[in-house]
Short mmCIF file of C-alpha atoms in Angstrom, two decimals:
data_model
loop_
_atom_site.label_atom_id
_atom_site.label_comp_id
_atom_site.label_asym_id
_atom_site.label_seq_id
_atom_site.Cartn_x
_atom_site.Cartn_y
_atom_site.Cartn_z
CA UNK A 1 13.76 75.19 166.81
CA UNK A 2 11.87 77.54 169.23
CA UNK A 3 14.74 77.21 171.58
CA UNK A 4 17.22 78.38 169.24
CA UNK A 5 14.92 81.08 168.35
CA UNK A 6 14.80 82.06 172.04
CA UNK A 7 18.09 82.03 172.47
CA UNK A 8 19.01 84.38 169.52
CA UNK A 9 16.34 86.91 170.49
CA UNK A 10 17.92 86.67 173.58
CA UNK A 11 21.25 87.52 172.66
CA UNK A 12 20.17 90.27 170.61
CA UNK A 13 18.08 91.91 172.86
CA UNK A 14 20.69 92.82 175.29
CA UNK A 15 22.85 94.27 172.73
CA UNK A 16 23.50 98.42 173.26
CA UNK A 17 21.59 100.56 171.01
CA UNK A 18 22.97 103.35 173.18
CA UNK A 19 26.78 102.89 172.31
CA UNK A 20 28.19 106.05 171.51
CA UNK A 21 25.22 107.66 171.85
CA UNK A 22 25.74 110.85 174.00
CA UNK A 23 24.26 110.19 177.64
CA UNK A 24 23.39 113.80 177.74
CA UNK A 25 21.35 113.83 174.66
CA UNK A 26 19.77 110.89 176.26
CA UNK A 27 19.21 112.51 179.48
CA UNK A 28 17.56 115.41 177.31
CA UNK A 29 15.14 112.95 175.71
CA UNK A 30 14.02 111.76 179.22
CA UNK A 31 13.46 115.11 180.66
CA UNK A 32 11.34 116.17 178.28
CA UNK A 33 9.51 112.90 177.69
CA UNK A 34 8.97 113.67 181.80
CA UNK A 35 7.73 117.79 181.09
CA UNK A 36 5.24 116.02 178.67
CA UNK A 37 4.13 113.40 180.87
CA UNK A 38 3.55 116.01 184.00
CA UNK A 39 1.80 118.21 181.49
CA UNK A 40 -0.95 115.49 179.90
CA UNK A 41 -1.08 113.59 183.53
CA UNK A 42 -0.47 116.14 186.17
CA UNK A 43 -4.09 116.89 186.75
CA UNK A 44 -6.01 113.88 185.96
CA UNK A 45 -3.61 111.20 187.59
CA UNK A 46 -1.34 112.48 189.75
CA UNK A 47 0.34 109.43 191.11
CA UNK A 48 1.43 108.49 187.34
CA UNK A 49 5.15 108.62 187.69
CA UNK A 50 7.01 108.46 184.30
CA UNK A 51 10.14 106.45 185.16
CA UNK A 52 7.95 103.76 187.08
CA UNK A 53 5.77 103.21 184.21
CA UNK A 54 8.47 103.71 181.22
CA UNK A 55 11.91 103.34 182.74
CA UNK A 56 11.72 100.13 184.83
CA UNK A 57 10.45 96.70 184.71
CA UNK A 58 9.26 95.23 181.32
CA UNK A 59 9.55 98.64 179.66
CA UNK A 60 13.02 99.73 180.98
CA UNK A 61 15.13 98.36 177.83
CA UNK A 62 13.18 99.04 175.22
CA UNK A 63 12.16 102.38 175.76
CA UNK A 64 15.55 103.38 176.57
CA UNK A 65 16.97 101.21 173.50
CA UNK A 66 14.05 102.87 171.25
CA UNK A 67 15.50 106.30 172.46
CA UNK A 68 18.70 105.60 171.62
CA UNK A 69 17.63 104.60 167.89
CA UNK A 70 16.17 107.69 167.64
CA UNK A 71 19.03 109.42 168.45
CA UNK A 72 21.29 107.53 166.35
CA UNK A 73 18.68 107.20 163.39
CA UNK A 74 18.47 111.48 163.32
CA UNK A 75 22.16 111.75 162.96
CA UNK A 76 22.77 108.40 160.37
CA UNK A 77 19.86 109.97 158.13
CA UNK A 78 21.25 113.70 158.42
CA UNK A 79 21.96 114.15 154.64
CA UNK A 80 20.03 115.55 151.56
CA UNK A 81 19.83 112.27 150.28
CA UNK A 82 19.54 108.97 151.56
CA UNK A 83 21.33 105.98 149.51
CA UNK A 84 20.59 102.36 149.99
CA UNK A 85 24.32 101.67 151.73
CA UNK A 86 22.90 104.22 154.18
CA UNK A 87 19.65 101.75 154.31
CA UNK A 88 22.09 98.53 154.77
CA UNK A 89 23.90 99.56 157.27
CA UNK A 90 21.74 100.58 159.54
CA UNK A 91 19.57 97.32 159.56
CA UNK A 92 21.72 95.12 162.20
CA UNK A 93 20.15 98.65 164.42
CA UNK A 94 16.64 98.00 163.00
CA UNK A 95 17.46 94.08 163.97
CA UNK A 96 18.34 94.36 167.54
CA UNK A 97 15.40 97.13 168.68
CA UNK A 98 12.98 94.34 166.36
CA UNK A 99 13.83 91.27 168.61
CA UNK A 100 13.90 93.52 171.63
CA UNK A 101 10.25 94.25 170.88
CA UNK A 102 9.26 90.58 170.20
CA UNK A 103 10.68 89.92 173.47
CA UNK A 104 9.68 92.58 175.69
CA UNK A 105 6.44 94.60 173.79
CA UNK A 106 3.63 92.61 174.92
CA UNK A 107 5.30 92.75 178.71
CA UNK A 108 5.12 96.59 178.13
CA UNK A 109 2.45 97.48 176.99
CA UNK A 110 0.81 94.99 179.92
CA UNK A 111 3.08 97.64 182.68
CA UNK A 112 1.11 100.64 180.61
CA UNK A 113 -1.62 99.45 180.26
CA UNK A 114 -2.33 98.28 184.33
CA UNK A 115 -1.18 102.08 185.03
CA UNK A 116 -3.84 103.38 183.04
CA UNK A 117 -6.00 101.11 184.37
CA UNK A 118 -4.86 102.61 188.09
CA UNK A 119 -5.44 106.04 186.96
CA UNK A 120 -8.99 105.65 185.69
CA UNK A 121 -9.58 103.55 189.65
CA UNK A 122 -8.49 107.04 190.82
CA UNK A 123 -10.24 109.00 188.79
CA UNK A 124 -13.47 108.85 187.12
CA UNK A 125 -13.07 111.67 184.53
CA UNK A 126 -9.58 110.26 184.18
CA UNK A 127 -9.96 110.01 180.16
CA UNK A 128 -11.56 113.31 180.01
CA UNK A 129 -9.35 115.19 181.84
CA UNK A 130 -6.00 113.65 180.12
CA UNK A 131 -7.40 114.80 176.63
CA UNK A 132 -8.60 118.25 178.16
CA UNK A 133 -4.68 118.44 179.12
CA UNK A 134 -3.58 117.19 175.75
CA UNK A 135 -6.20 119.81 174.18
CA UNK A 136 -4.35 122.95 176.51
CA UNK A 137 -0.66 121.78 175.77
CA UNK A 138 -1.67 122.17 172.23
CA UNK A 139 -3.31 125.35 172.50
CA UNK A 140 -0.25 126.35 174.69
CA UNK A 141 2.98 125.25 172.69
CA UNK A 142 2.23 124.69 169.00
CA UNK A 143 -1.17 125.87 167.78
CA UNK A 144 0.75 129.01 166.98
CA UNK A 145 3.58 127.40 165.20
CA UNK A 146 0.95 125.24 163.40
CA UNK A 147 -0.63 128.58 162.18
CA UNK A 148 2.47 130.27 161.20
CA UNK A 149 3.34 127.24 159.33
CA UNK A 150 0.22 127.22 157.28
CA UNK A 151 0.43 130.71 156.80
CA UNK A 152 3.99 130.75 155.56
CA UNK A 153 3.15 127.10 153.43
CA UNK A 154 -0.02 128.87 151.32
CA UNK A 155 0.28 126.92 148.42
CA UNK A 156 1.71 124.26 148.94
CA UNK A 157 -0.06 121.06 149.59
CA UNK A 158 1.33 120.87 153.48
CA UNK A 159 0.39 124.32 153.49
CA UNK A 160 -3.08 123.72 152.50
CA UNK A 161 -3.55 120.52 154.41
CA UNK A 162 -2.48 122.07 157.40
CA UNK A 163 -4.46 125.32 156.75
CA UNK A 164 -7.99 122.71 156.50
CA UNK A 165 -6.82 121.13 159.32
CA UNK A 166 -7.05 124.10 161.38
CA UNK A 167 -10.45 125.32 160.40
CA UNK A 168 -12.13 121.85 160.55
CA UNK A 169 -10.62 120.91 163.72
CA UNK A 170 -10.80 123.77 166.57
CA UNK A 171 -10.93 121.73 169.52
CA UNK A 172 -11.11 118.03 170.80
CA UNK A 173 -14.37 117.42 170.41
CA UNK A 174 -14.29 118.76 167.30
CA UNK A 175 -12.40 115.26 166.17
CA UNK A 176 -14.25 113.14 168.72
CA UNK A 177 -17.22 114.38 166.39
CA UNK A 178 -15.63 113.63 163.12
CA UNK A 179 -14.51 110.18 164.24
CA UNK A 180 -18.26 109.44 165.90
CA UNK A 181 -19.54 110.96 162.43
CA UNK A 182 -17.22 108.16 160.26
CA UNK A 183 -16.81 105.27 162.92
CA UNK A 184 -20.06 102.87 161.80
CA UNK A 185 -20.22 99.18 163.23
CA UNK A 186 -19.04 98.02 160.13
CA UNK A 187 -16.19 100.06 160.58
CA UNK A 188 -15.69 99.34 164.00
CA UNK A 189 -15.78 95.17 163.30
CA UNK A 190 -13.67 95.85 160.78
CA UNK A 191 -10.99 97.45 162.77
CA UNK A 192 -11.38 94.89 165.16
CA UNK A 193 -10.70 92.60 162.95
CA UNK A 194 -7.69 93.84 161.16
CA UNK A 195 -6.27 94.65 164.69
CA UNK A 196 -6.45 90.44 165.58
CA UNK A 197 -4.93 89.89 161.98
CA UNK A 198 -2.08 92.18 162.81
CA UNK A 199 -1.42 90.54 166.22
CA UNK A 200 -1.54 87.39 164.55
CA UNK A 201 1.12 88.45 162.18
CA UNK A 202 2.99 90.24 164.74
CA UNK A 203 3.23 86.80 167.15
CA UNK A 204 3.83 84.98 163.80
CA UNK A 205 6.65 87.08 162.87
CA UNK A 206 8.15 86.56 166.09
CA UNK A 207 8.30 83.26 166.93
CA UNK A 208 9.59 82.54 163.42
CA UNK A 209 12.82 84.72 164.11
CA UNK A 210 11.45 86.98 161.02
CA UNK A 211 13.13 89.80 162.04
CA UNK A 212 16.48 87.94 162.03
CA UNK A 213 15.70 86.42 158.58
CA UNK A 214 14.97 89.67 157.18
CA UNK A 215 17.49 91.47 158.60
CA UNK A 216 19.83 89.40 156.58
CA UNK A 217 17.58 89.86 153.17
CA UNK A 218 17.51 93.54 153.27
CA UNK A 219 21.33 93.99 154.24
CA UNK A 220 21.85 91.75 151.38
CA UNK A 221 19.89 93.45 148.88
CA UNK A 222 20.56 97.03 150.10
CA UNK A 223 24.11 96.54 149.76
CA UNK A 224 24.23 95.26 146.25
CA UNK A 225 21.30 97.78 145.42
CA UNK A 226 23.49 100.52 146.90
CA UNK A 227 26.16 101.89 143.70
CA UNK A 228 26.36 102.47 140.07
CA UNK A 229 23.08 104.58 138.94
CA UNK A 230 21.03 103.93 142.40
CA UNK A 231 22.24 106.37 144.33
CA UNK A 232 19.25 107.55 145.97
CA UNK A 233 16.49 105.27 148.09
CA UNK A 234 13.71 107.67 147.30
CA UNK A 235 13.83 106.19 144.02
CA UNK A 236 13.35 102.40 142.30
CA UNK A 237 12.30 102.72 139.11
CA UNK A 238 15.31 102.53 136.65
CA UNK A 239 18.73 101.34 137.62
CA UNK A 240 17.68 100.25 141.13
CA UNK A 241 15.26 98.41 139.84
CA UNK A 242 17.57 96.55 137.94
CA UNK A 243 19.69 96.01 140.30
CA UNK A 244 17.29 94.79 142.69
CA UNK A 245 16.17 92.31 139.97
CA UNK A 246 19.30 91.34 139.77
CA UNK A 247 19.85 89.92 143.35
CA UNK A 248 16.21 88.69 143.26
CA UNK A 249 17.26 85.92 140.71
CA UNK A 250 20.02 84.92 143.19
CA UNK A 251 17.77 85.42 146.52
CA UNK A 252 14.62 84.28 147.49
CA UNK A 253 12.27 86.46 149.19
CA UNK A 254 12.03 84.85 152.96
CA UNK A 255 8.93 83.09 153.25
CA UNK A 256 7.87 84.96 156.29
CA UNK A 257 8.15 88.17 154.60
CA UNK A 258 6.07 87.17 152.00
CA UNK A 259 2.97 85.69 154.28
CA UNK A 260 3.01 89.55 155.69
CA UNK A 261 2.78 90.62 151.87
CA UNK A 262 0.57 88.49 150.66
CA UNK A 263 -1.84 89.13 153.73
CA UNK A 264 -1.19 92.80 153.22
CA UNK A 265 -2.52 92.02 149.41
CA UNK A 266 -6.01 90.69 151.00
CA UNK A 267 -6.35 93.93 153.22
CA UNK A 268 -6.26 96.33 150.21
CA UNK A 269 -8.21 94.59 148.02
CA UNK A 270 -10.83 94.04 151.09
CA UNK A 271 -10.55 97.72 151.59
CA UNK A 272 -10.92 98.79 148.16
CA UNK A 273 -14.01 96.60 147.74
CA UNK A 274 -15.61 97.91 150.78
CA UNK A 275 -14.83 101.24 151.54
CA UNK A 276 -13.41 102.89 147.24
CA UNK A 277 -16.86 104.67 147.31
CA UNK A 278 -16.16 106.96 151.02
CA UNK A 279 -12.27 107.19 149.90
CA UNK A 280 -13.10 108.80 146.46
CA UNK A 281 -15.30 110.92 148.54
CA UNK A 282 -12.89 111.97 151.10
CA UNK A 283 -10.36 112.72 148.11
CA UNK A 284 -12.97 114.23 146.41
CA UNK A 285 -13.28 116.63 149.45
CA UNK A 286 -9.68 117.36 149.78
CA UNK A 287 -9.13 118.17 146.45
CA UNK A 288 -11.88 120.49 146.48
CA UNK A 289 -10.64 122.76 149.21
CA UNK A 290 -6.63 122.49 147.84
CA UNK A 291 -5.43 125.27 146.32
CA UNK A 292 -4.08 125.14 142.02
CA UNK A 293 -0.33 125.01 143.40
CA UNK A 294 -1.71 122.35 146.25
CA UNK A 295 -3.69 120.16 144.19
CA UNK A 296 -1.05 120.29 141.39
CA UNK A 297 1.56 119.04 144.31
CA UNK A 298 -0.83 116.50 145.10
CA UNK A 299 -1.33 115.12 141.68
CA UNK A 300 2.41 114.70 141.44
CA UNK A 301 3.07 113.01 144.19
CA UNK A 302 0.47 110.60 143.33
CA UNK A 303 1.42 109.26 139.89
CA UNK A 304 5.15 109.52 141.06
CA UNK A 305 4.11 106.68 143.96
CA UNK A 306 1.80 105.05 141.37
CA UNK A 307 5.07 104.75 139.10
CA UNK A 308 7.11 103.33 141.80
CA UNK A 309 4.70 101.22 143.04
CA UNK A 310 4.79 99.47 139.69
CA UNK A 311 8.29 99.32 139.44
CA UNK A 312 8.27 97.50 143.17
CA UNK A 313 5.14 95.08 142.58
CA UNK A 314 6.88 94.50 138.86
CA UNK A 315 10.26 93.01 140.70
CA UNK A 316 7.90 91.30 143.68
CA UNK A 317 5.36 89.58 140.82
CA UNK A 318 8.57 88.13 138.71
CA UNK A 319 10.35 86.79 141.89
CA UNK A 320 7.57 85.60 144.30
CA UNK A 321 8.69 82.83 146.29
CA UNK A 322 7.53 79.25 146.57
CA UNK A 323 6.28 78.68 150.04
CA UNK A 324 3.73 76.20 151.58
#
């Protein structure tokens, strides 16, 4: 069975992600993914060269297969509204950069992480100095155009976010202090924690064939979703619920999907346990420095995901697979 697994990640993994995608738009995306990378590492690690690190070896296909995605993904999703046959066709995409990443990820992340490593040999300050560079390419190209935004957004709840955003944080260290201020050992074990759980999943997922199995779920479910009254994927409540309910009593959920839910299920109710009294407090805290308009945006947006929510968990609850 793993061999068969192998063998279709495999396959999919060298399929083009880049086909008809314009080599010069490509080109573009490299050149300035280089003009960032000389900017953040020019000073504190000089001999960090860009195409080694994320054009070659075990990074070489999917970075240039994520790119491509990207790409594709800005032009497929170029409309006012998004419908599910929009969704269901692109997920054979989704598929092949998924299996690409169970097979080549870990290997990449490895290639970044030893050149890191090399940069810190070289450099003692090495950490300091990259976010000092982050901190003045900031400063340089879109603190203004962060400020204008806010400016022009008074109001509105991105507005207002942004406009707190910029007065609490000034500087680096002004978020290394808010993070030190927050980040308690409990916190820290717990993020430790939830970070093995996830690369449990993650190796889980992938040496199932998940993505595969899913791939097939959502193009089936999309596509019969996709018509009739559900004609936009912002929305579920209503007729796409229906007809989502619909293909659930003629489809079960793939079991590996619903491990990843149901372990998804723990983590909330862990976090609301733990941590409801510091998230009121934070909301609290927001709301109190939102404007009417702002908060009144805010508000909105939260029952409207609270509603769909239900709608979603209401179709999961009456259709929840049978696995051991």
């Amino acid at each position: 069975m793993r061999a068969i697994i192998f063998l279709a990640i495999v396959g999919v993994a060298f399929g083009n992600l880049c086909k008809g995608v314009n080599k010069r738009d490509i080109n573009a995306a490299f050149a300035a993914a280089r003009v960032g990378s000389a900017a953040i590492f020019g000073n504190s690690c000089p001999g960090f060269d860009f195409d080694s690190v994320a054009l070659s070896g075990k990074c070489k296909a999917i970075v240039k297969q994520a790119t491509c995605y990207g790409l594709q993904a800005a032009s497929h999703y170029d409309s006012d509204v998004v419908n599910y046959g929009q969704l269901a066709s692109d997920v054979s995409n989704m598929e092949e950069l998924g299996n690409l990443a169970c097979a080549q990820a870990r290997g990449c992340f490895l290639q970044v992480s030893a050149a890191m490593e090399a940069c810190k040999a070289a450099n003692a300050d090495f950490v300091q100095d990259t976010i000092d560079a982050a901190e003045s390419a900031y400063k340089e190209n879109f603190e203004d155009k962060a400020a204008a935004f806010a400016k022009s957004s008074k109001g509105s709840l991105l507005g207002d976010l942004a406009s707190m955003a910029l007065d609490r944080f000034s500087s680096a260290d002004d978020i290394q202090d808010f993070i030190e201020e927050h980040l308690t050992e409990g916190v820290k074990s717990d993020a430790s924690a939830a970070a093995a759980e996830a690369q449990a999943l993650a190796k889980g997922w992938c040496d199932d064939g998940c993505t595969s199995s899913t791939a097939r779920f959502l193009e089936g479910i999309f596509g019969h979703m996709n018509g009739g009254g559900c004609d936009d994927a912002s929305e579920f409540c209503g007729e796409c619920q229906s007809r989502a309910a619909s293909y659930f009593a003629r489809n079960q959920l793939p079991c590996c999907i619903e491990k990843v839910v149901r372990r998804g299920i723990v983590a909330y109710d862990y976090v609301i346990a733990n941590y409801s009294d510091a998230l009121e407090s934070y909301g609290a805290a927001v709301g109190s420095g939102l404007s009417a308009s702002g908060l009144a945006e805010a508000k909105a947006i939260r029952d409207r995901v609270v509603e769909e929510f239900g709608c979603v968990s209401a179709v999961y609850s009456a259709n929840r697979p049978e696995c051991a």
